[in-house]
Amino acid sequence: MKKNTLVPFFSLILFVSYTPFFAQQQITDITVVEDSEAPIINKHIYGHFAEHLGRCIYGGFYVGEESVIPNTDGVRNDIIAALKDLNIPNLRWPGGCFADTYHWKDGIGPLNERPEIVNTWWGGVTEDNSFGTHNFLNLCEVLEAEPYLSGNVGSGTVQELADWVQYTNFKGTSPMSDLRRENGRDEPWSVKYWGIGNEAWGCGGNMRAEYYADIYRKYATFMSDADMEGGIYKIASGASNDDYEWTETLMKNIPRSMLQGVALHHYSVIDWGAKGSDTEFTEDLYFKTMQESWLMNELIEKHTAIMDKYDPEGKVDLIVDEWGGWYDVQEGTNPSFLYQQNTMRDAMIAGMTLNIFNNHAKRVKMANLAQTVNVLQAVILTEEKGQKMILTPTYHVMHMYKVHQDAKLIPLSFTSPEYTFEGSSLPAISVSASINDDEVVHISITNIDPKKTNTLTLDATSLHIKKIEATVLKSEKLQDHNTFDNPDKIKPTEFKNFQLKKGKLEIDIPPFSVVVLKGSH
Ligand code: AHR
């Protein structure tokens, strides 16, 4: 296909994604596409997700005020510091599947009066409700992150969710805001983001899309915008992977005025019955995981096309509120707790997926990595018995990419070299770029080819870059990961394999690495 630098932005995305790749290509030329309507990369694309699941909340974030581990109101200080440094823009809670079993009133008021409950989705363990609404919303304030509350539709009531909104958001006198004050909080938290159920097609109630669309309308009707400037932002439980009919049914049947976001869940899992080891995997399994991760590009484009049909003005956002790698749990851990290690393979998933989100920033306005601590593709792991915590390769990728938050996308045109394995191919390189308010340009590049260095060139004259600094995340083996005994085995280092001559940038991207370049005047 002939390159065309004057294509509108959306056509450009299709061009980048579907251009056939040429084998044996040694050097890849990247071109900057002038586009006055390029979107801002919403910072919420870099969001996170913390469920009452395994050791994410209890024994992860929350150790209790009496713990010997330094904490703020029971939440580990080292986790708070790490997440603040990551600039996490939002945090989704309390689920996931757990959300549709959660009755928020169980988690407020004096600790000794809170009922014990059973977490039926995740291991049948008993929880004492010591971490509830106040703990979560106060934590979000400390983190300077927007809370995203997932409401219980599956086993809750319309009144219960309407009450939660009033409890968190209403300033004046009302039954719920008075109760909030009794529980020690005067000012409302003003929670903007609300999910109306989770995976309504599955653990959220096994509903049909038509039925859920009606249920959604009913719940949304009673969630009050009172005291919320601009109103609350309601997110419909979205499709699993390629269930395009689900998105179509919601877009067709829910009035625009009631719907701000439609969710999408996609995990990089190779086979739900045989997910494979988190740390001991062959190239075959690695390639399959990369295929699943790259599928995100197609899923976003096809769900977006349906949304465009019903909402050409782009008023409803696509919210990928669960994504990440999913493998068998670490040996010896509770199978329901979904505790897995995090290797360079996960760094590849993160680097590629965040580039996909950035390049689709026109419709994708929020995404939430599953999950923050000790569950699935976590950014932080904590010891079960000891006090140590580690930052994973995924943490480092998100840290390197945080520079894109709220920056303006710079659309790029290029044809990726191929990563070929046993006759199948994937684009080896994913890349996205942005320019921030200080006119600093950032380019993030992920090379998933485990064997080949890929050389890229970019004519950066139009970006007026004079000086470049760069960091890289790489390691010797794909299976490498940080451990409690060797927490810094994988961490970003300075990257120098590039040259800038007369505005032309040439970069050698090592095998399975992530590179972020910072270009300034
Ligand atoms: O993230 C783990 C689970 O995956 C969530 O609870 C659910 O929404 C999804 O199926």
XYZ file of N, CA and C and ligand atoms in Angstrom, residues 49 51 53 92 95-98 122 198-199 201 203 265 267 322 326 338 370-371 375-376, ligand 1:
76
model
N -6.698 -1.101 38.486
C -7.870 -1.859 38.931
C -7.489 -2.690 40.151
N -9.241 -5.220 42.935
C -10.438 -5.978 43.320
C -10.221 -6.667 44.668
N -9.788 -9.574 45.714
C -9.421 -10.839 45.065
C -8.045 -11.225 45.580
N -9.923 1.580 39.863
C -11.260 0.935 39.816
C -11.376 -0.051 40.984
N -14.466 -4.367 42.264
C -14.339 -5.501 41.325
C -14.640 -4.979 39.962
N -14.563 -5.848 38.977
C -14.555 -7.263 38.873
C -15.820 -7.968 39.365
N -15.711 -9.274 39.241
C -16.828 -10.138 39.639
C -17.264 -9.852 41.068
N -16.311 -9.503 41.931
C -16.655 -9.247 43.328
C -17.679 -8.112 43.445
N -13.907 -15.562 44.635
C -12.454 -15.726 44.713
C -12.018 -16.483 45.954
N -20.638 -5.283 36.239
C -19.390 -5.742 35.628
C -19.659 -7.075 34.931
N -19.161 -7.218 33.740
C -19.320 -8.465 32.971
C -20.746 -9.009 33.162
N -22.668 -10.071 31.153
C -22.896 -11.268 30.318
C -22.400 -12.544 31.012
N -20.169 -13.245 35.076
C -20.272 -13.251 36.547
C -21.189 -12.156 37.082
N -13.507 -5.775 27.854
C -12.503 -6.558 28.586
C -11.778 -7.475 27.613
N -8.232 -10.019 27.892
C -7.012 -10.503 28.543
C -6.137 -11.216 27.528
N -10.550 -3.677 31.839
C -9.752 -4.831 32.293
C -8.899 -5.311 31.126
N -2.658 -13.186 31.573
C -3.285 -14.091 32.557
C -2.697 -15.480 32.358
N -5.122 -15.938 41.896
C -4.566 -15.376 40.653
C -3.246 -14.621 40.863
N -5.286 -4.958 34.837
C -5.715 -5.911 35.866
C -4.491 -6.719 36.338
N -4.183 -6.627 37.638
C -4.659 -5.720 38.650
C -3.441 -5.114 39.350
N -2.150 -9.553 41.894
C -3.147 -10.283 41.106
C -2.897 -10.033 39.619
N -2.855 -11.128 38.840
C -2.671 -11.057 37.388
C -1.442 -10.202 37.039
O -9.634 -9.544 36.920
C -10.132 -10.779 37.322
C -11.553 -11.024 36.828
O -11.560 -11.091 35.442
C -12.560 -9.948 37.144
O -13.093 -10.092 38.424
C -13.608 -10.165 36.108
O -14.284 -8.982 35.775
C -12.831 -10.744 34.933
O -13.442 -11.864 34.428
